[in-house]
mmCIF file of C-alpha atoms in Angstrom:
data_model
loop_
_atom_site.group_PDB
_atom_site.id
_atom_site.type_symbol
_atom_site.label_atom_id
_atom_site.label_comp_id
_atom_site.label_asym_id
_atom_site.label_seq_id
_atom_site.Cartn_x
_atom_site.Cartn_y
_atom_site.Cartn_z
ATOM 1 C CA MET A 54 56.585 -1.154 -32.247
ATOM 2 C CA LEU A 55 53.462 -2.916 -30.899
ATOM 3 C CA SER A 56 51.645 -5.433 -33.466
ATOM 4 C CA LEU A 57 48.329 -4.588 -34.688
ATOM 5 C CA LEU A 58 47.027 -7.226 -32.484
ATOM 6 C CA ALA A 59 48.590 -5.736 -29.459
ATOM 7 C CA VAL A 60 46.801 -2.437 -30.142
ATOM 8 C CA PHE A 61 43.478 -4.028 -30.705
ATOM 9 C CA SER A 62 43.641 -5.613 -27.712
ATOM 10 C CA LEU A 63 44.489 -2.570 -25.634
ATOM 11 C CA LEU A 64 41.613 -0.753 -27.319
ATOM 12 C CA THR A 65 39.082 -3.420 -26.539
ATOM 13 C CA GLN A 66 40.159 -3.259 -22.583
ATOM 14 C CA GLY A 67 39.811 0.390 -22.723
ATOM 15 C CA VAL A 68 36.448 -0.027 -23.660
ATOM 16 C CA GLU A 69 35.402 -2.834 -21.410
ATOM 17 C CA ALA A 70 36.993 -1.100 -18.511
ATOM 18 C CA SER A 71 34.201 1.459 -18.801
ATOM 19 C CA LYS A 72 31.047 -0.090 -18.517
ATOM 20 C CA TRP A 73 27.480 0.601 -18.992
ATOM 21 C CA ASP A 74 25.453 1.482 -16.012
ATOM 22 C CA VAL A 75 21.857 2.624 -15.484
ATOM 23 C CA ASN A 76 20.579 3.745 -11.964
ATOM 24 C CA TYR A 77 16.760 4.613 -11.091
ATOM 25 C CA SER A 78 15.406 7.355 -8.682
ATOM 26 C CA ALA A 79 13.475 4.526 -7.278
ATOM 27 C CA THR A 80 12.855 0.631 -7.935
ATOM 28 C CA HIS A 81 9.293 0.605 -7.141
ATOM 29 C CA ILE A 82 6.630 3.408 -6.727
ATOM 30 C CA CYS A 83 2.999 3.440 -5.953
ATOM 31 C CA GLY A 84 0.618 6.031 -7.358
ATOM 32 C CA LEU A 85 -3.077 6.670 -6.977
ATOM 33 C CA ILE A 86 -5.437 5.692 -9.841
ATOM 34 C CA GLY A 87 -5.940 8.909 -11.885
ATOM 35 C CA SER A 88 -2.717 10.814 -10.289
ATOM 36 C CA THR A 89 0.961 11.477 -12.009
ATOM 37 C CA VAL A 90 4.016 9.737 -11.237
ATOM 38 C CA ASN A 91 7.406 10.591 -12.183
ATOM 39 C CA VAL A 92 10.775 8.433 -12.129
ATOM 40 C CA THR A 93 14.170 9.068 -13.286
ATOM 41 C CA CYS A 94 17.180 7.139 -14.671
ATOM 42 C CA SER A 95 20.601 7.953 -14.625
ATOM 43 C CA TYR A 96 23.098 6.369 -16.941
ATOM 44 C CA THR A 97 26.588 6.067 -18.147
ATOM 45 C CA TYR A 98 28.219 4.445 -20.995
ATOM 46 C CA PRO A 99 31.620 3.427 -22.291
ATOM 47 C CA SER A 100 33.742 6.285 -23.278
ATOM 48 C CA GLY A 101 34.220 6.415 -26.941
ATOM 49 C CA LEU A 102 30.798 6.014 -27.679
ATOM 50 C CA THR A 103 28.414 8.763 -29.115
ATOM 51 C CA PHE A 104 25.055 9.275 -27.276
ATOM 52 C CA LYS A 105 21.949 9.102 -29.815
ATOM 53 C CA LYS A 106 18.875 8.808 -27.551
ATOM 54 C CA ALA A 107 17.073 7.591 -24.265
ATOM 55 C CA TYR A 108 13.722 6.583 -23.883
ATOM 56 C CA TRP A 109 11.327 4.237 -21.506
ATOM 57 C CA THR A 110 9.938 0.907 -22.670
ATOM 58 C CA THR A 111 7.626 -1.351 -20.812
ATOM 59 C CA THR A 112 9.157 -4.910 -22.252
ATOM 60 C CA THR A 113 12.751 -6.470 -21.874
ATOM 61 C CA VAL A 114 11.649 -9.217 -24.668
ATOM 62 C CA THR A 115 10.764 -7.291 -27.903
ATOM 63 C CA LYS A 116 13.750 -6.503 -30.101
ATOM 64 C CA PRO A 117 14.166 -3.670 -30.149
ATOM 65 C CA PRO A 118 11.973 -2.500 -27.061
ATOM 66 C CA PRO A 119 9.461 -0.190 -28.356
ATOM 67 C CA ASP A 120 9.154 3.679 -27.326
ATOM 68 C CA LEU A 121 6.329 3.887 -24.768
ATOM 69 C CA SER A 122 5.599 7.228 -25.552
ATOM 70 C CA GLU A 123 4.716 6.200 -29.144
ATOM 71 C CA GLU A 124 2.508 3.651 -28.135
ATOM 72 C CA PRO A 125 -1.432 4.425 -28.292
ATOM 73 C CA ARG A 126 -2.516 3.730 -24.887
ATOM 74 C CA TYR A 127 -0.071 6.247 -23.529
ATOM 75 C CA GLN A 128 -0.742 8.721 -25.946
ATOM 76 C CA GLY A 129 -1.344 12.351 -24.160
ATOM 77 C CA ARG A 130 -0.407 10.846 -20.969
ATOM 78 C CA VAL A 131 3.404 10.770 -21.177
ATOM 79 C CA GLN A 132 6.187 13.245 -20.979
ATOM 80 C CA VAL A 133 9.914 12.522 -21.371
ATOM 81 C CA ASP A 134 12.654 14.678 -20.469
ATOM 82 C CA CYS A 135 16.045 13.217 -21.528
ATOM 83 C CA SER A 136 19.847 14.184 -21.729
ATOM 84 C CA SER A 137 22.968 12.458 -22.317
ATOM 85 C CA ASP A 138 23.130 11.489 -18.417
ATOM 86 C CA ARG A 139 19.513 11.101 -17.232
ATOM 87 C CA CYS A 140 16.077 10.561 -18.602
ATOM 88 C CA THR A 141 12.818 11.419 -16.527
ATOM 89 C CA LEU A 142 9.441 9.778 -17.284
ATOM 90 C CA SER A 143 6.184 11.561 -16.156
ATOM 91 C CA LEU A 144 3.045 9.113 -16.578
ATOM 92 C CA SER A 145 -0.179 10.988 -15.919
ATOM 93 C CA ASN A 146 -3.960 10.115 -15.431
ATOM 94 C CA LEU A 147 -2.905 6.688 -13.913
ATOM 95 C CA THR A 148 -5.023 3.074 -14.754
ATOM 96 C CA THR A 149 -4.563 -0.152 -13.263
ATOM 97 C CA GLY A 150 -3.267 -1.074 -16.777
ATOM 98 C CA ASP A 151 -0.134 0.926 -15.770
ATOM 99 C CA ALA A 152 0.813 -1.271 -13.117
ATOM 100 C CA VAL A 153 3.821 -2.970 -15.168
ATOM 101 C CA GLY A 154 7.624 -2.346 -15.201
ATOM 102 C CA TYR A 155 9.415 0.685 -16.892
ATOM 103 C CA TYR A 156 13.023 0.504 -17.977
ATOM 104 C CA CYS A 157 15.345 2.847 -19.640
ATOM 105 C CA ARG A 158 16.683 2.189 -23.010
ATOM 106 C CA ILE A 159 19.803 4.038 -24.056
ATOM 107 C CA THR A 160 21.219 4.025 -27.572
ATOM 108 C CA THR A 161 24.611 5.249 -29.349
ATOM 109 C CA GLY A 162 25.888 5.613 -32.690
ATOM 110 C CA GLU A 163 26.649 2.427 -33.043
ATOM 111 C CA GLU A 164 24.063 -0.427 -33.712
ATOM 112 C CA ALA A 165 25.731 -3.052 -31.579
ATOM 113 C CA GLN A 166 26.039 -0.674 -28.447
ATOM 114 C CA ARG A 167 22.973 -0.177 -26.982
ATOM 115 C CA TRP A 168 21.855 -0.707 -23.577
ATOM 116 C CA LEU A 169 18.253 -1.647 -21.182
ATOM 117 C CA GLY A 170 18.358 -1.214 -17.477
ATOM 118 C CA ASN A 171 17.076 -4.188 -16.109
ATOM 119 C CA PRO A 172 15.783 -4.434 -13.416
ATOM 120 C CA GLY A 173 13.630 -1.308 -13.932
ATOM 121 C CA VAL A 174 10.918 0.503 -12.092
ATOM 122 C CA GLU A 175 7.926 -1.353 -10.756
ATOM 123 C CA LEU A 176 4.898 0.430 -10.831
ATOM 124 C CA SER A 177 1.576 -0.059 -8.576
ATOM 125 C CA VAL A 178 -1.460 1.574 -8.787
ATOM 126 C CA THR A 179 -4.127 1.532 -6.013
ATOM 127 C CA ASP A 180 -7.175 3.493 -4.965
ATOM 128 C CA LEU A 181 -8.144 4.508 -1.580
ATOM 129 C CA GLN A 182 -10.844 2.563 0.567
ATOM 130 C CA VAL A 183 -12.161 3.437 3.720
ATOM 131 C CA ASP A 184 -12.414 0.629 5.901
ATOM 132 C CA GLY A 185 -14.843 0.472 8.877
ATOM 133 C CA PRO A 186 -18.105 -0.747 9.958
ATOM 134 C CA GLU A 187 -21.407 0.171 8.091
ATOM 135 C CA GLY A 188 -23.464 -0.317 11.098
ATOM 136 C CA LEU A 189 -22.643 1.216 14.497
ATOM 137 C CA GLY A 190 -24.617 1.874 17.653
ATOM 138 C CA VAL A 191 -24.850 5.213 19.554
ATOM 139 C CA GLY A 192 -21.995 5.109 22.401
ATOM 140 C CA GLU A 193 -19.554 2.894 20.605
ATOM 141 C CA SER A 194 -16.370 3.969 19.496
ATOM 142 C CA VAL A 195 -14.903 3.209 15.924
ATOM 143 C CA THR A 196 -11.824 4.028 14.014
ATOM 144 C CA LEU A 197 -11.972 4.366 10.323
ATOM 145 C CA THR A 198 -8.851 3.509 8.250
ATOM 146 C CA CYS A 199 -8.065 5.059 4.760
ATOM 147 C CA LYS A 200 -6.507 1.893 3.355
ATOM 148 C CA SER A 201 -4.668 1.147 -0.121
ATOM 149 C CA SER A 202 -2.998 -1.787 -1.741
ATOM 150 C CA CYS A 203 0.311 -0.137 -1.516
ATOM 151 C CA SER A 204 1.666 2.396 0.955
ATOM 152 C CA VAL A 205 0.807 5.935 0.120
ATOM 153 C CA THR A 206 2.447 8.871 2.029
ATOM 154 C CA GLY A 207 1.099 11.960 2.540
ATOM 155 C CA ASN A 208 -1.516 13.966 5.043
ATOM 156 C CA TYR A 209 -5.220 12.906 4.832
ATOM 157 C CA ILE A 210 -8.240 14.715 4.398
ATOM 158 C CA TRP A 211 -11.529 13.204 5.681
ATOM 159 C CA LYS A 212 -14.829 14.155 4.330
ATOM 160 C CA LYS A 213 -18.515 13.533 5.592
ATOM 161 C CA ASP A 214 -21.375 13.811 3.044
ATOM 162 C CA GLY A 215 -18.945 15.768 0.891
ATOM 163 C CA ARG A 216 -17.950 18.253 3.635
ATOM 164 C CA PRO A 217 -14.369 18.434 5.229
ATOM 165 C CA LEU A 218 -14.124 17.089 8.831
ATOM 166 C CA GLU A 219 -12.057 18.995 11.441
ATOM 167 C CA GLU A 220 -8.479 18.155 11.376
ATOM 168 C CA GLU A 221 -8.431 17.212 15.255
ATOM 169 C CA HIS A 222 -10.491 14.332 14.577
ATOM 170 C CA SER A 223 -8.597 12.561 12.152
ATOM 171 C CA ASN A 224 -4.869 11.237 12.784
ATOM 172 C CA ARG A 225 -2.874 10.379 9.595
ATOM 173 C CA ASN A 226 -5.055 7.679 7.869
ATOM 174 C CA GLN A 227 -7.522 7.074 10.652
ATOM 175 C CA LEU A 228 -10.479 8.941 11.689
ATOM 176 C CA GLN A 229 -11.974 8.176 15.068
ATOM 177 C CA LEU A 230 -15.537 8.581 16.278
ATOM 178 C CA HIS A 231 -15.949 8.404 20.050
ATOM 179 C CA PRO A 232 -18.599 8.109 21.096
ATOM 180 C CA VAL A 233 -20.746 7.583 18.160
ATOM 181 C CA SER A 234 -23.706 9.744 18.020
ATOM 182 C CA ARG A 235 -26.683 10.132 15.610
ATOM 183 C CA GLU A 236 -24.956 12.908 13.778
ATOM 184 C CA ASP A 237 -21.960 10.614 12.784
ATOM 185 C CA GLU A 238 -24.126 9.213 10.094
ATOM 186 C CA GLY A 239 -23.488 9.700 6.571
ATOM 187 C CA SER A 240 -21.174 9.149 3.664
ATOM 188 C CA TYR A 241 -17.533 9.213 4.514
ATOM 189 C CA THR A 242 -14.459 9.771 1.888
ATOM 190 C CA CYS A 243 -10.628 9.819 2.558
ATOM 191 C CA ALA A 244 -8.160 11.629 0.217
ATOM 192 C CA VAL A 245 -4.453 12.303 0.238
ATOM 193 C CA ARG A 246 -4.023 15.975 0.367
ATOM 194 C CA GLY A 247 -2.698 17.433 -2.898
ATOM 195 C CA HIS A 248 -4.791 14.845 -4.421
ATOM 196 C CA GLU A 249 -8.365 16.078 -2.947
ATOM 197 C CA GLY A 250 -9.911 15.271 -6.632
ATOM 198 C CA LEU A 251 -8.876 11.573 -6.249
ATOM 199 C CA PRO A 252 -11.041 10.391 -3.231
ATOM 200 C CA SER A 253 -12.184 6.927 -2.032
ATOM 201 C CA ARG A 254 -15.271 5.401 -2.494
ATOM 202 C CA PRO A 255 -17.729 6.550 0.029
ATOM 203 C CA LEU A 256 -18.469 4.475 2.837
ATOM 204 C CA ARG A 257 -22.240 4.684 4.330
ATOM 205 C CA ILE A 258 -22.226 4.772 7.768
ATOM 206 C CA THR A 259 -25.507 3.965 9.646
ATOM 207 C CA VAL A 260 -26.028 4.768 13.376
ATOM 208 C CA MET A 261 -28.374 2.448 15.117
ATOM 209 C CA TYR A 262 -30.249 4.175 18.438
ATOM 210 C CA PRO A 263 -33.252 3.101 20.210
ATOM 211 C CA PRO A 264 -36.376 5.069 20.033
ATOM 212 C CA MET A 265 -35.970 8.909 20.956
ATOM 213 C CA ASP A 266 -38.127 11.677 21.004
ATOM 214 C CA VAL A 267 -41.170 9.334 21.717
ATOM 215 C CA LEU A 268 -44.440 11.634 21.393
ATOM 216 C CA VAL A 269 -48.113 10.961 21.884
ATOM 217 C CA PHE A 270 -50.980 12.541 19.903
ATOM 218 C CA VAL A 271 -54.655 12.594 19.950
ATOM 219 C CA ARG A 272 -57.305 13.011 17.481
ATOM 220 C CA PRO A 273 -59.952 14.987 17.818
ATOM 221 C CA SER A 274 -57.890 17.564 19.731
ATOM 222 C CA GLY A 275 -59.462 19.874 22.119
ATOM 223 C CA ARG A 276 -62.701 19.226 23.724
ATOM 224 C CA ILE A 277 -63.894 15.574 24.016
ATOM 225 C CA LEU A 278 -67.353 14.879 24.533
ATOM 226 C CA PRO A 279 -68.974 11.785 26.077
ATOM 227 C CA SER A 280 -69.814 8.758 23.830
ATOM 228 C CA THR A 281 -67.399 9.856 21.043
ATOM 229 C CA SER A 282 -64.397 8.148 19.847
ATOM 230 C CA VAL A 283 -60.412 9.322 20.325
ATOM 231 C CA THR A 284 -57.388 7.724 18.854
ATOM 232 C CA LEU A 285 -54.169 8.141 20.201
ATOM 233 C CA THR A 286 -50.858 7.988 17.919
ATOM 234 C CA CYS A 287 -47.426 7.165 18.978
ATOM 235 C CA SER A 288 -44.487 8.533 17.091
ATOM 236 C CA SER A 289 -40.724 8.065 17.632
ATOM 237 C CA ASP A 290 -37.269 8.767 15.968
ATOM 238 C CA ALA A 291 -35.548 5.244 15.900
ATOM 239 C CA ASN A 292 -33.022 3.134 13.666
ATOM 240 C CA PRO A 293 -34.172 0.616 12.967
ATOM 241 C CA PRO A 294 -37.736 1.944 13.313
ATOM 242 C CA ALA A 295 -39.476 1.085 16.519
ATOM 243 C CA GLN A 296 -40.820 -2.441 16.100
ATOM 244 C CA SER A 297 -43.577 -2.459 18.732
ATOM 245 C CA TYR A 298 -45.780 0.195 20.590
ATOM 246 C CA THR A 299 -47.311 -0.601 24.115
ATOM 247 C CA TRP A 300 -49.902 1.527 25.715
ATOM 248 C CA PHE A 301 -50.115 2.243 29.451
ATOM 249 C CA LYS A 302 -52.618 4.122 31.657
ATOM 250 C CA VAL A 303 -50.738 5.798 34.488
ATOM 251 C CA ASN A 304 -51.646 4.052 37.956
ATOM 252 C CA GLU A 305 -52.447 0.793 36.056
ATOM 253 C CA SER A 306 -50.017 -2.489 36.104
ATOM 254 C CA THR A 307 -50.935 -3.758 32.684
ATOM 255 C CA PRO A 308 -50.991 -2.576 29.298
ATOM 256 C CA VAL A 309 -54.295 -0.987 28.035
ATOM 257 C CA GLY A 310 -53.447 -1.754 24.347
ATOM 258 C CA SER A 311 -50.750 -2.303 21.606
ATOM 259 C CA GLY A 312 -49.669 -1.035 18.109
ATOM 260 C CA GLN A 313 -48.859 2.658 17.060
ATOM 261 C CA GLN A 314 -52.567 3.608 17.424
ATOM 262 C CA TYR A 315 -54.793 3.077 20.567
ATOM 263 C CA SER A 316 -58.513 3.844 20.016
ATOM 264 C CA ILE A 317 -60.974 4.367 22.614
ATOM 265 C CA THR A 318 -64.725 4.315 21.208
ATOM 266 C CA ASN A 319 -67.908 5.213 22.936
ATOM 267 C CA ILE A 320 -65.525 7.217 25.556
ATOM 268 C CA SER A 321 -66.833 7.582 29.095
ATOM 269 C CA SER A 322 -65.788 9.403 32.162
ATOM 270 C CA GLU A 323 -64.034 5.874 33.521
ATOM 271 C CA ASP A 324 -61.631 6.159 30.423
ATOM 272 C CA GLY A 325 -60.402 9.740 31.480
ATOM 273 C CA GLY A 326 -56.769 9.607 32.830
ATOM 274 C CA GLN A 327 -53.124 9.769 31.702
ATOM 275 C CA TYR A 328 -51.892 7.523 28.972
ATOM 276 C CA TYR A 329 -48.351 7.016 27.591
ATOM 277 C CA CYS A 330 -46.602 4.799 24.980
ATOM 278 C CA GLU A 331 -43.579 2.610 24.896
ATOM 279 C CA ALA A 332 -41.652 2.527 21.731
ATOM 280 C CA ARG A 333 -39.073 -0.519 21.281
ATOM 281 C CA ASN A 334 -36.703 -1.680 18.874
ATOM 282 C CA THR A 335 -33.762 -4.030 18.863
ATOM 283 C CA MET A 336 -31.570 -1.258 20.684
ATOM 284 C CA GLY A 337 -33.764 -0.470 23.403
ATOM 285 C CA ALA A 338 -37.148 1.051 24.531
ATOM 286 C CA ASN A 339 -37.876 4.453 25.731
ATOM 287 C CA ASN A 340 -41.504 6.103 26.980
ATOM 288 C CA SER A 341 -43.140 9.119 25.995
ATOM 289 C CA THR A 342 -44.397 11.614 28.621
ATOM 290 C CA SER A 343 -48.156 10.994 29.374
ATOM 291 C CA LEU A 344 -51.112 12.891 27.837
ATOM 292 C CA SER A 345 -54.204 13.503 29.889
ATOM 293 C CA ILE A 346 -57.625 12.436 28.362
ATOM 294 C CA ASN A 347 -60.978 14.064 29.639
ATOM 295 C CA ALA A 348 -64.443 13.012 28.703
ATOM 296 C CA GLU A 349 -66.710 16.021 29.646
ATOM 297 C CA GLY A 350 -70.112 15.412 31.027
#
């Protein structure tokens, strides 16, 4: 017959042979600000113990660890589904303050038989950013990249001024502009498909180009009489705006004037001819077509 001490020793060895074990579906997860993440823990416990409750906590220091579903800052954002062998946490509307460790806590019918799965799950929270130059020149090539502080998987959606771009222009988390044209100017955002409501902050791209559509206007228009005055005005579409205007008369080697306007006072027949202007900025220069001026006798 076994002694009481021997029986107690056998029972103790049996409990120790079936140890606590907690496993997580992932040890590190990353979520977008405002999105929802899900993580599951599965667990076993020594035979002979009666499962009581499982819950999630964010601390390994406090005794006992608090149930995060009861913490004020998680109210309305936490859903927990637990059974005797697994527990799933769903955390919605992520904020940067949610980037902490999450641990699964299991309790049994015996006060001294409780367990905390440590190490737990590290949550990173990120936003999206469009990385690229803010100023481009016509004809250049550029790649915009949708970046985040941790790896975010999925297909990406690009928008310009709030309108989706055609999918063939993008390559995963990158958007290629080649060659850059004036029409590429605007605000660009990116988002992960399925999370279109959580886009990046917009990146405003300005496209710089030399003066285009250079035109000359004359005032007064129509018939020009001798001894009257006329004013020629030069306009252009340019970015940055044209910084200088120079006036020329066809068949003359030197400029006849400068500035956006050129005036001829007390006009005479010698002033007749064809005039044009050159508009210039840091990106280059272009000329207008010529305009004929005739002073009738």
